[in-house]
C-alpha cells in the first residue's frame, strides 16, 4: 500500500517531468497491490483498485477534457462506502500505520 500511495503523489504535481511515466508507475503499483491483497479483503481491494485506476486515468485532465474518466471516478467512489471499512479494519489489525493512508468509507 505504501509503494502505491507513494507512486500516486507525482500524479498531482503541477509541473511533473513525465506524467505518462508517473501514471504508468502508479498503474504498476496498483496491479501489485491488487495481486498482493489477502483473501479476506481481495474483493474489496479489487473495488478500491477500480477507484484508483479511474483517478490515475483522470490525472492531469479536466472534467471537460475527459468526462468519461470523471464519471468512472464517481461511479467507483460510490462502491467505496462498502469496500473501505473492511480494508481499513484489516490494515488496523495487520498493518499498523498504513490505515492512516487509506480513505475511510461509511460503515
Tab-separated table of C-alpha atoms in Angstrom:
chain	number	residue	atom	x	y	z
A	1	UNK	CA	0.000	0.000	0.000
A	2	UNK	CA	2.795	2.420	0.853
A	3	UNK	CA	4.528	1.842	-2.510
A	4	UNK	CA	1.244	2.521	-4.293
A	5	UNK	CA	0.484	5.632	-2.231
A	6	UNK	CA	3.990	6.972	-2.892
A	7	UNK	CA	3.599	6.336	-6.639
A	8	UNK	CA	0.443	8.433	-6.863
A	9	UNK	CA	1.943	11.593	-5.377
A	10	UNK	CA	3.651	12.732	-8.630
A	11	UNK	CA	0.334	12.470	-10.482
A	12	UNK	CA	-0.906	15.598	-8.751
A	13	UNK	CA	2.178	17.782	-9.107
A	14	UNK	CA	1.589	20.750	-11.394
A	15	UNK	CA	4.969	20.575	-13.132
A	16	UNK	CA	5.526	16.823	-13.323
A	17	UNK	CA	8.518	15.979	-15.503
A	18	UNK	CA	6.985	12.894	-17.108
A	19	UNK	CA	3.266	12.482	-16.385
A	20	UNK	CA	2.906	9.390	-18.593
A	21	UNK	CA	5.739	7.581	-16.800
A	22	UNK	CA	4.262	8.620	-13.443
A	23	UNK	CA	0.857	7.224	-14.438
A	24	UNK	CA	2.451	4.014	-15.731
A	25	UNK	CA	4.313	3.557	-12.451
A	26	UNK	CA	1.133	4.174	-10.430
A	27	UNK	CA	-0.731	1.606	-12.565
A	28	UNK	CA	2.058	-0.939	-11.986
A	29	UNK	CA	1.976	-0.393	-8.214
A	30	UNK	CA	-1.840	-0.673	-8.291
A	31	UNK	CA	-1.534	-4.001	-10.103
A	32	UNK	CA	0.975	-5.162	-7.454
A	33	UNK	CA	-1.359	-4.043	-4.668
A	34	UNK	CA	-4.295	-5.917	-6.154
A	35	UNK	CA	-2.211	-9.086	-6.629
A	36	UNK	CA	-0.896	-8.939	-3.059
A	37	UNK	CA	-4.295	-8.471	-1.426
A	38	UNK	CA	-5.034	-11.116	1.178
A	39	UNK	CA	-8.021	-13.389	0.551
A	40	UNK	CA	-10.007	-11.779	3.391
A	41	UNK	CA	-10.201	-8.459	1.562
A	42	UNK	CA	-9.491	-9.427	-2.077
A	43	UNK	CA	-12.926	-8.329	-3.351
A	44	UNK	CA	-12.739	-5.010	-1.514
A	45	UNK	CA	-9.219	-4.331	-2.819
A	46	UNK	CA	-10.487	-5.015	-6.335
A	47	UNK	CA	-13.162	-2.358	-5.774
A	48	UNK	CA	-10.554	0.003	-4.346
A	49	UNK	CA	-8.291	-0.588	-7.346
A	50	UNK	CA	-11.134	0.295	-9.740
A	51	UNK	CA	-11.473	3.646	-7.998
A	52	UNK	CA	-7.741	4.354	-8.031
A	53	UNK	CA	-7.468	3.296	-11.687
A	54	UNK	CA	-10.106	5.890	-12.526
A	55	UNK	CA	-8.216	8.527	-10.521
A	56	UNK	CA	-4.964	7.663	-12.308
A	57	UNK	CA	-6.701	7.876	-15.694
A	58	UNK	CA	-8.037	11.336	-14.906
A	59	UNK	CA	-4.759	12.751	-13.562
A	60	UNK	CA	-3.797	15.933	-15.367
A	61	UNK	CA	-7.125	16.209	-17.174
A	62	UNK	CA	-10.093	18.420	-16.510
A	63	UNK	CA	-13.644	17.149	-16.425
A	64	UNK	CA	-14.266	18.877	-19.766
A	65	UNK	CA	-11.268	17.102	-21.334
A	66	UNK	CA	-12.300	13.637	-20.187
A	67	UNK	CA	-15.837	13.441	-18.782
A	68	UNK	CA	-15.845	9.631	-19.019
A	69	UNK	CA	-12.865	9.359	-16.649
A	70	UNK	CA	-14.604	11.582	-14.120
A	71	UNK	CA	-17.814	9.575	-14.487
A	72	UNK	CA	-15.807	6.420	-13.657
A	73	UNK	CA	-14.458	8.124	-10.546
A	74	UNK	CA	-17.959	8.980	-9.379
A	75	UNK	CA	-19.343	5.530	-10.099
A	76	UNK	CA	-16.471	3.700	-8.409
A	77	UNK	CA	-16.444	6.116	-5.448
A	78	UNK	CA	-19.965	5.012	-4.561
A	79	UNK	CA	-18.653	1.453	-4.086
A	80	UNK	CA	-16.013	2.664	-1.626
A	81	UNK	CA	-18.671	3.124	1.041
A	82	UNK	CA	-18.877	-0.636	1.499
A	83	UNK	CA	-15.347	-1.604	0.425
A	84	UNK	CA	-13.317	0.691	2.659
A	85	UNK	CA	-14.472	-0.380	6.134
A	86	UNK	CA	-13.206	-3.985	5.766
A	87	UNK	CA	-9.933	-2.793	4.188
A	88	UNK	CA	-9.440	-0.237	6.960
A	89	UNK	CA	-10.241	-2.823	9.634
A	90	UNK	CA	-7.760	-5.256	8.097
A	91	UNK	CA	-4.960	-2.690	7.920
A	92	UNK	CA	-5.564	-1.574	11.503
A	93	UNK	CA	-5.207	-5.184	12.656
A	94	UNK	CA	-2.373	-6.339	10.400
A	95	UNK	CA	-0.515	-3.276	9.083
A	96	UNK	CA	-0.044	-0.638	11.798
A	97	UNK	CA	0.461	2.795	10.294
A	98	UNK	CA	-0.936	2.029	6.844
A	99	UNK	CA	-4.516	2.649	7.936
A	100	UNK	CA	-3.724	6.365	8.057
A	101	UNK	CA	-3.047	6.304	4.290
A	102	UNK	CA	-6.477	4.942	3.394
A	103	UNK	CA	-9.657	6.934	2.923
A	104	UNK	CA	-12.396	5.871	5.308
A	105	UNK	CA	-15.729	4.686	3.920
A	106	UNK	CA	-19.042	4.871	5.655
A	107	UNK	CA	-19.999	1.758	7.589
